[in-house]
XYZ file of C-alpha atoms in Angstrom:
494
model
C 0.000 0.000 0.000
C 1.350 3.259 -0.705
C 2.041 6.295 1.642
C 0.956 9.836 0.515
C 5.077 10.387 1.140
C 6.103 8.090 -1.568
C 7.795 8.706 -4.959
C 4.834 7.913 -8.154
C 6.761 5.116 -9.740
C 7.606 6.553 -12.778
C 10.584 8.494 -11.117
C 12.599 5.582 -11.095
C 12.690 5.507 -14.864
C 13.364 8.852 -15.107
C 16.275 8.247 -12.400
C 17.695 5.355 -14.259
C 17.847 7.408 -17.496
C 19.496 10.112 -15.599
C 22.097 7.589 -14.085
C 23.106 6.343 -17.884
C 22.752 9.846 -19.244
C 25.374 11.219 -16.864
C 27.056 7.675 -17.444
C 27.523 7.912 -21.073
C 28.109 12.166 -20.925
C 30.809 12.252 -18.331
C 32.273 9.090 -19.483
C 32.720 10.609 -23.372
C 34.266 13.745 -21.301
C 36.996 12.199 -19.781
C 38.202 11.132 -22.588
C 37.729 13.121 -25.664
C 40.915 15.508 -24.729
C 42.882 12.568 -23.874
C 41.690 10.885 -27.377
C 42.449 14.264 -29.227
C 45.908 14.641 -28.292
C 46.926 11.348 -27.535
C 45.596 8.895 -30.132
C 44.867 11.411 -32.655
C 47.676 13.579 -32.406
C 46.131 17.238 -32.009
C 48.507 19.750 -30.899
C 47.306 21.429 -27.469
C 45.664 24.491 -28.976
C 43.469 22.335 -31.859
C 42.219 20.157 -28.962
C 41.722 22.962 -26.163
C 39.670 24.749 -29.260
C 37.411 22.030 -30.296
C 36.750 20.822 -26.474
C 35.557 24.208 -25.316
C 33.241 24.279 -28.420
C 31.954 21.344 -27.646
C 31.255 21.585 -23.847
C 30.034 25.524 -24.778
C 27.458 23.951 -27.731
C 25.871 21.262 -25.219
C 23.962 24.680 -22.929
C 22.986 26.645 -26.295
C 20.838 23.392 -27.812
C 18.726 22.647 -24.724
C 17.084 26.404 -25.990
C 15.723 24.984 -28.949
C 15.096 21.250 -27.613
C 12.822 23.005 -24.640
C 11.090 25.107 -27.553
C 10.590 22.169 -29.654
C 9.403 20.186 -26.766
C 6.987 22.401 -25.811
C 5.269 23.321 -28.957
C 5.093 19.984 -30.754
C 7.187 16.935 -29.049
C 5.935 17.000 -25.682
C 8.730 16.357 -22.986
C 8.569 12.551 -23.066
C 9.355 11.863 -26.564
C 11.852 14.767 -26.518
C 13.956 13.013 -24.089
C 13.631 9.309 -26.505
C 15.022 11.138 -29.067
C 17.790 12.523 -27.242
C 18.914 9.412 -25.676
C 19.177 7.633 -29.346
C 21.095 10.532 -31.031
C 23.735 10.442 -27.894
C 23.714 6.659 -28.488
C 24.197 7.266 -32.525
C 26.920 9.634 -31.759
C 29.094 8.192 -29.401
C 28.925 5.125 -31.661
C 30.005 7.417 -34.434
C 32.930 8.645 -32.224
C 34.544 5.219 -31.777
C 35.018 5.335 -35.981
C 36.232 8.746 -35.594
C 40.048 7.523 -36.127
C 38.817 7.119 -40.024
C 38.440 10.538 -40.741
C 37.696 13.867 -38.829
C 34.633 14.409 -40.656
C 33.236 11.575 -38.304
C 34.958 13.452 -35.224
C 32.635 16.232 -36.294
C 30.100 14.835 -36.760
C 29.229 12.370 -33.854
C 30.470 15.297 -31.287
C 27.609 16.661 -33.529
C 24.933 14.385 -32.927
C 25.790 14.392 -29.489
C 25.018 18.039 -28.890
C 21.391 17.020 -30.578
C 20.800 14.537 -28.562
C 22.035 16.716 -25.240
C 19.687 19.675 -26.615
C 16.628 17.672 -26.992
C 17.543 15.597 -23.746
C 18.857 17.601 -20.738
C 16.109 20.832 -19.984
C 13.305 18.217 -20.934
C 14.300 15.365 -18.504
C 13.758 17.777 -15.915
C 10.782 19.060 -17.192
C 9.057 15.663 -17.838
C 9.702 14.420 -14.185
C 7.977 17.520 -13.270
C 4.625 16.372 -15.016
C 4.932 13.331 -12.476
C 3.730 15.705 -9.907
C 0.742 18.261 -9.116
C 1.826 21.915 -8.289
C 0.866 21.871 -4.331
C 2.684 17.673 -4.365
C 5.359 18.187 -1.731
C 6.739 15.542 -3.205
C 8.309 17.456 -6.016
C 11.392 18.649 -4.019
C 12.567 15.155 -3.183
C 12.127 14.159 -6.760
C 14.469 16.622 -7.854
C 16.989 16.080 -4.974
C 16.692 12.130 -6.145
C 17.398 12.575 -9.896
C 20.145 15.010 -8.866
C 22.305 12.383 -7.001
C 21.559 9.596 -9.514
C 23.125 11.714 -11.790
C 26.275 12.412 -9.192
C 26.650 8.295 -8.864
C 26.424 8.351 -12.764
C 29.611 11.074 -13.177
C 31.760 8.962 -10.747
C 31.173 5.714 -12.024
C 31.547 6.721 -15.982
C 34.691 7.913 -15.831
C 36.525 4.766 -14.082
C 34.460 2.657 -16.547
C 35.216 4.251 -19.818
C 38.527 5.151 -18.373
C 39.298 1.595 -17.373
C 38.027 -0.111 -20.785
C 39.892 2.504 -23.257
C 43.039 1.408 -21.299
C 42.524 -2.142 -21.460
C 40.792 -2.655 -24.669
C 41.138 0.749 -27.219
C 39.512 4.127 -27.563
C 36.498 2.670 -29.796
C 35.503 0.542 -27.052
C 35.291 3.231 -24.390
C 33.137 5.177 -26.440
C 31.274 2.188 -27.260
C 30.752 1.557 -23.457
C 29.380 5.153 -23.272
C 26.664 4.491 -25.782
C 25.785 1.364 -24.384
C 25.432 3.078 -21.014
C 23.228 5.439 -22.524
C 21.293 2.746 -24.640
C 20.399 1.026 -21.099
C 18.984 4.016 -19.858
C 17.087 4.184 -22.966
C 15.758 0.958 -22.867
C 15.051 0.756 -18.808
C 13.046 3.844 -19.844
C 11.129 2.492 -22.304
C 10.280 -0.461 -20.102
C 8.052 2.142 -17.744
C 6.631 3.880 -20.912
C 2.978 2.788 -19.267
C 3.545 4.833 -15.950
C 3.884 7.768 -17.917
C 0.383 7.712 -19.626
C -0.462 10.797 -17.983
C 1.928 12.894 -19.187
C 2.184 15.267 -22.702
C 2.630 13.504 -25.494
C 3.416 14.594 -29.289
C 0.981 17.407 -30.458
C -0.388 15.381 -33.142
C -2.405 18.613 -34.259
C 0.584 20.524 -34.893
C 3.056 17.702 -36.255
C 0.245 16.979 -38.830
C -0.289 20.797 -39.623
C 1.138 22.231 -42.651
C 3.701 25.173 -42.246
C 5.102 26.880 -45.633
C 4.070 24.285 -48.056
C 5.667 21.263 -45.978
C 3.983 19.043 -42.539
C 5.535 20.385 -39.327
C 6.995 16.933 -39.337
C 8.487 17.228 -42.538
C 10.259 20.356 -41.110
C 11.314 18.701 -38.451
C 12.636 15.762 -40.128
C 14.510 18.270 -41.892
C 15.792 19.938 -38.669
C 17.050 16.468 -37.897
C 19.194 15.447 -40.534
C 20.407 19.171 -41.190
C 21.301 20.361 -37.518
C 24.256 18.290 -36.962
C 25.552 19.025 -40.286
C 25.467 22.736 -39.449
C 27.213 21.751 -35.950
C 29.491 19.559 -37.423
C 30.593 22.565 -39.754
C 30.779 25.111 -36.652
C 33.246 21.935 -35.031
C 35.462 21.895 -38.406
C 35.505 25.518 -39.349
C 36.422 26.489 -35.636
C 32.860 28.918 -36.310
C 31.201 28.047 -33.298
C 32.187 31.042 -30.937
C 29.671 33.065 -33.706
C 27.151 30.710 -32.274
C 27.911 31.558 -29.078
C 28.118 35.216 -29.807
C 24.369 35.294 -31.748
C 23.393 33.677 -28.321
C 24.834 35.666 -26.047
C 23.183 38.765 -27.643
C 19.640 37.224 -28.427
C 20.134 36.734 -24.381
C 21.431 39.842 -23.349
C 18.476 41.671 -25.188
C 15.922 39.394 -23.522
C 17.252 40.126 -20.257
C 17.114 43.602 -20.870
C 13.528 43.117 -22.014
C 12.691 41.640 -18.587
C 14.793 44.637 -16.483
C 12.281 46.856 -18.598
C 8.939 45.456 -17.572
C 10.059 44.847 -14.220
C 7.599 46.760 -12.355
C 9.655 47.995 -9.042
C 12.277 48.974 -7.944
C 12.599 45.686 -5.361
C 12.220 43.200 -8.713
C 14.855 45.672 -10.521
C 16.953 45.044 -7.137
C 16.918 41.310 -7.425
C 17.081 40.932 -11.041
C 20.386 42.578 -10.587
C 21.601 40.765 -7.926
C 21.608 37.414 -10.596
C 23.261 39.301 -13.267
C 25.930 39.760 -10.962
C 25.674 36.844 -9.372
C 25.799 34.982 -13.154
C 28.988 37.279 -13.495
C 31.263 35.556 -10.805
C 29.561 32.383 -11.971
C 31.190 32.790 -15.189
C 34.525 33.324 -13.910
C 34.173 30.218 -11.836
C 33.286 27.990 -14.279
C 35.769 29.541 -16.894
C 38.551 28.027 -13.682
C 36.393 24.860 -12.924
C 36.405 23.849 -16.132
C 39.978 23.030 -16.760
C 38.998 19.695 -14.950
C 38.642 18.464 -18.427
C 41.089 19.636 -20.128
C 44.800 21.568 -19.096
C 44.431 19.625 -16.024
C 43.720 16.401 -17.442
C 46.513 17.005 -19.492
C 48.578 18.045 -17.115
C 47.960 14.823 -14.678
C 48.190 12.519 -18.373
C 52.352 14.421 -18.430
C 53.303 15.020 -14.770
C 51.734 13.157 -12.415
C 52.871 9.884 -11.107
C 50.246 7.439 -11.883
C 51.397 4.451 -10.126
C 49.761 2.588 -7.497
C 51.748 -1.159 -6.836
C 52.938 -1.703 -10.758
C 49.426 -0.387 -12.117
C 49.354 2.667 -13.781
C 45.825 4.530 -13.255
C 44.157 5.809 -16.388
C 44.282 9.331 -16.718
C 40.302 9.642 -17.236
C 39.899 7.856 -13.498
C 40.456 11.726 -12.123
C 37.769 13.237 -13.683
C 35.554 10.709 -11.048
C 36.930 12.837 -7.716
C 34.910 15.924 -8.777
C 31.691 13.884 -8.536
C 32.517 12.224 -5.554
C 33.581 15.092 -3.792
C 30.260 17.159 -4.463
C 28.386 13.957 -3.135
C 30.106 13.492 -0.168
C 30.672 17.288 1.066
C 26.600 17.892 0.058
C 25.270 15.177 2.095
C 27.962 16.504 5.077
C 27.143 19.907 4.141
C 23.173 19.291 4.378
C 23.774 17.479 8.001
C 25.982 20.370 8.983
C 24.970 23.648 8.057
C 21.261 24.740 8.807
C 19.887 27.692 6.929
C 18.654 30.318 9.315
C 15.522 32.545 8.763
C 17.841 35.205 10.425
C 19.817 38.049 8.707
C 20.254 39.614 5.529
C 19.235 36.913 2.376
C 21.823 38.736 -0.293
C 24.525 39.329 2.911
C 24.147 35.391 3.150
C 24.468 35.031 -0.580
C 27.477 36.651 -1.251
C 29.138 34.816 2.075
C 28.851 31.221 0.032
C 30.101 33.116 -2.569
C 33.355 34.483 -1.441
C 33.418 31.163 0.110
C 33.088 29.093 -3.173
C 35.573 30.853 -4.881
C 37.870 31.189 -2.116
C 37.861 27.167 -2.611
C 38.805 27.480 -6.062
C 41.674 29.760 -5.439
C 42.682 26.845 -2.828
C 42.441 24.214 -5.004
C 44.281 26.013 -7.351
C 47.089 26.998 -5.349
C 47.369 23.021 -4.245
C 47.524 22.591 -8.141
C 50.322 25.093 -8.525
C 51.866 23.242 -5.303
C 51.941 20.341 -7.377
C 53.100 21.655 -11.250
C 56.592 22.885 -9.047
C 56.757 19.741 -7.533
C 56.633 18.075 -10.669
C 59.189 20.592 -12.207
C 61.792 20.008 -10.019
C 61.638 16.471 -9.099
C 59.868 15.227 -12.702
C 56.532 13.648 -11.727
C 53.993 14.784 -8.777
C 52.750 12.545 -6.121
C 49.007 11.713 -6.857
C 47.559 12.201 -3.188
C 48.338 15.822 -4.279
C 46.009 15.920 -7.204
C 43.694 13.842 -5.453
C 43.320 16.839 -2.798
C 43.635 19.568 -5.249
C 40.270 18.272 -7.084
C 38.273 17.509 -4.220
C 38.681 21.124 -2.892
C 37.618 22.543 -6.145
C 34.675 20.166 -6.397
C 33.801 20.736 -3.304
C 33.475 24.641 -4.265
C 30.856 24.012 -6.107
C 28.348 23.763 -3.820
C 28.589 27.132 -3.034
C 28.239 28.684 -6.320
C 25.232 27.149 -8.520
C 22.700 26.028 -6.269
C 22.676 29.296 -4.868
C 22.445 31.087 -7.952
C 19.384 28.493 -8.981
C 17.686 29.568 -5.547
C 17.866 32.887 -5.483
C 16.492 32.703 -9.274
C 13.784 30.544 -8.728
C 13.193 33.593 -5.634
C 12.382 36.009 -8.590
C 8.949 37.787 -7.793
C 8.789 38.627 -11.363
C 5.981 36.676 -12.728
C 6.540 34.290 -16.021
C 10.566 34.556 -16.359
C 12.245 31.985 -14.061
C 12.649 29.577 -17.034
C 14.336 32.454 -18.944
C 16.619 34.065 -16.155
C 17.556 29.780 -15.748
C 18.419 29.618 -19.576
C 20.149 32.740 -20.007
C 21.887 31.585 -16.751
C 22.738 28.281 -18.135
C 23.935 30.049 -21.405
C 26.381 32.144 -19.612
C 27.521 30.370 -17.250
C 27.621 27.232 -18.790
C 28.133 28.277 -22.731
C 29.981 31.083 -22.477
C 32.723 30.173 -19.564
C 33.386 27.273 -21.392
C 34.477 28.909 -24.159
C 36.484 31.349 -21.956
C 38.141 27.596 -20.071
C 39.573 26.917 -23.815
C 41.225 30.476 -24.321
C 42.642 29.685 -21.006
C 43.564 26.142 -21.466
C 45.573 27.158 -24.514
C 47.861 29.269 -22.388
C 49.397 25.569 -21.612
C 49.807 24.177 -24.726
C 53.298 25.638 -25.048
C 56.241 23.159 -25.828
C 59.184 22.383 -28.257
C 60.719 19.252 -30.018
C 63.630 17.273 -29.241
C 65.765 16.020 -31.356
C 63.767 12.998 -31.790
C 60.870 15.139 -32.932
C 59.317 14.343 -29.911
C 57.240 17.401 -28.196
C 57.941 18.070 -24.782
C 55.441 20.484 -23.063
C 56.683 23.137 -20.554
C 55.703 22.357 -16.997
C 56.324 26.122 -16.618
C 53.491 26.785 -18.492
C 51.088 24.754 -16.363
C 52.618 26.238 -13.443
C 52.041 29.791 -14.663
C 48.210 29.448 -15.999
C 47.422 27.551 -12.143
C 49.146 30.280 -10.525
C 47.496 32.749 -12.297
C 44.071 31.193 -11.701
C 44.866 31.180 -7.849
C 45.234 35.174 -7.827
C 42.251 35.296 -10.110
C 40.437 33.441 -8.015
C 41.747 35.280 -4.854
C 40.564 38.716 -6.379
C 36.994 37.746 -7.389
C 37.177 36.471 -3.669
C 38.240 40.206 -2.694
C 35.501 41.557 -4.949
C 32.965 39.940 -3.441
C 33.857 40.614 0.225
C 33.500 44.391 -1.077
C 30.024 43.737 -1.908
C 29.444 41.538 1.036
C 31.241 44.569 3.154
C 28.886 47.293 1.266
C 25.904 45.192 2.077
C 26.452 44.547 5.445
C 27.138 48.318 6.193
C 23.874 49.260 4.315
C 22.120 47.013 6.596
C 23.449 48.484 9.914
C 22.616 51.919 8.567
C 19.571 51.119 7.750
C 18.662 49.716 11.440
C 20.080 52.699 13.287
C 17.415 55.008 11.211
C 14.888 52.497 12.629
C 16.189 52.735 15.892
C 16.550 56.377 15.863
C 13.012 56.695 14.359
């Protein structure tokens, strides 16, 4: 018999999808900049360019998979869709040592499927629940650590498999990991009877001479083409740019109608707040790529004769936000007391203060490795749990104070735009960083060998950056803090 407190049973499906999803994402991750400049042979900068495009790509799509979602797929068969294209195109990645045209292209399909996949799955577990269900928030929080176990598990699969087997088959492992999900999924198609389906009105509706399906069909087999071209060309920061500005001038829009000065005063608070967020993820995001390299050249990598795949490390960041949220949650209590924004920009400094730290542990390590050869990996270990653990501090409290927003109608916007920036955009800014490693010179073997100087510059340099968006916010935290006194001795004195 079920309890008014339990989950509708559809969630599991949606959970297992998410698991496999974040599976067969994060297990691709850690290894595409390996693959690129390892078994492929792209110098530094040619990698760093085409893995920022990538990782900035997979936020801009979701805008046109929610759109298409919502006006004529319906959130359920959205998702299906997704899942098969990243299944398609991680398959089409494992024959990517061919030719680069099918290196462009699967990273192609890929950013399809993600577009059509990741804003809907959220959305469709939604229409599990009514709008008063106090259920919701524990759906969410569920699906959100499936994911997490997903993210630490791909990477030691995929990473373990591509060293054992060959790069084909850790790809391959990805798309079956994804094709799982797929099919657990479709296993529970009946529990999700209640939910949107396709707009059969619309799909069967004709729209300049041609079925909305038709055009869609059309969007299907041209899109990654288009991406694909973006990937080869090296066009896709215009992408980004178009995006950026279509963004911009909707936020603007909003700023315009907002009709106070107290929703003018919190819209602004998340533009700023999407500001640092940018700069964190611009340093976060080396993860995946200067410091994977970095760990692939100068990190000691043996533990008792075995020699730990490089893509292993990318499973600490997970692990670390799992552990320190569930001690963080048992820990820290969020008091009704106080300022909101004073409290705000406290987890802030806070977050990036972490980020500096792990940094610094990072830049500990590249001088370690440049005067004895190698660093130890306990060091590394430590250095990327610290900066995962950061993390807490930064989105989720962005998200919150978003979904806070007394402005009625624009919380899925302000979360896209966020997304777009923070997610788009400092990705593309984590490659123009990156590069500022790829600096080396050949023996006279013709061999490369890449300056640990470099690495030890760009980490340092990240530290102080860091440091000073640390000191930038502890002005604002100051300011705030000061405003609030004054304002309580007028009250007092009144």
């Amino acid at each position: 018999m079920k309890t008014p407190s339990s989950q509708p049973r559809a969630i599991y499906y949606v959970v297992a999808l998410q698991i496999w999803e974040y599976f067969s994402f994060y297990g691709m991750r850690a290894l595409l900049i390996l693959y690129l400049t390892n078994q492929l042979k792209y110098n530094d900068t040619h990698a760093y360019a085409l893995f920022s495009a990538y990782c900035s790509l997979v936020y801009v799509t979701p805008i046109l998979g929610g759109y298409l979602a919502d006006k004529v797929l319906g959130n359920r068969m959205a998702v299906m869709l997704g899942a098969l294209l990243m299944v398609i195109g991680h398959l089409v990645l494992g024959a990517s040592e061919m030719s680069a045209a099918f290196l462009y292209l699967s990273l192609a399909i890929i950013v399809c499927g993600y577009g059509l996949f990741k804003s809907n799955v959220s959305c469709l577990l939604g229409e599990l629940y009514e709008p008063t269900d106090p259920r919701r928030d524990g759906g969410f929080s569920l699906m959100y650590a499936a994911g997490n176990v997903g993210s630490i598990i791909a990477p030691i699969a995929c990473g373990y498999v591509q060293e054992e087997y060959s790069w084909a088959m850790g790809f391959a492992l990805a798309a079956v990991g994804m094709l799982a999900g797929l099919v657990i999924f479709l296993c529970g198609n009946r529990h999700f009877s209640h939910t949107a389906g396709v707009n059969k009105a619309v799909l069967c509706s004709k729209q300049f001479a041609l079925p909305v399906w038709g055009w869609l069909l059309v969007l299907l087999l041209v899109s990654p083409v288009v991406i694909a071209v973006l990937f080869w060309q090296e066009w896709s920061v215009y992408a980004l740019i178009v995006a950026t500005l279509i963004g911009l001038a909707v936020l603007a829009k909003i700023y315009r109608q907002a009709q106070n000065q107290k929703q003018r005063k919190e819209l602004g608070l998340i533009v700023v707040l999407t500001f640092f967020s940018l700069l964190f993820w611009a340093f976060a995001q080396q993860g995946g790529s200067s410091i994977s390299l970095y760990i692939d050249r100068f990190v000691n990598r043996d533990i008792m004769g075995y020699e730990v795949p490089t893509a292993m490390f990318q499973s600490i960041n997970g692990f670390a936000v799992m552990l320190c949220g569930v001690v963080l949650a048992w820990v820290v209590k969020e008091g009704v007391a106080g300022n909101r924004a004073v409290r705000i920009w406290g987890k802030y400094a806070l977050g990036l203060g972490l980020m500096s730290a792990g940094f610094c542990i990072l830049t500990f390590s590249a001088r370690w490795s440049a005067a004895h050869g190698q660093s130890s990996m306990p060091l590394m270990v430590l250095g990327l749990a610290v900066m995962g653990f950061a993390e807490l501090f930064i989105d989720p409290v962005a998200m919150a104070q978003i979904t806070r927003i007394e402005i009625p109608g624009v919380t899925g916007v302000l979360t896209g735009i966020y997304m777009l920036l923070s997610g788009a955009i400092a990705n593309y800014v984590a490659g123009v960083i990156a590069d500022q490693t790829s600096q080396g010179a050949f023996d006279a073997a013709g061999a490369i060998n890449y300056s640990i100087n470099a690495y030890i510059d760009v980490f340092s340099q990240i530290t102080w950056g860091a440091l000073a968006c640390v000191g930038m916010v502890l002005v604002i935290w100051l300011v705030q803090t000061m405003r609030i006194k004054k304002a309580r001795r007028l009250a007092l004195a009144s």
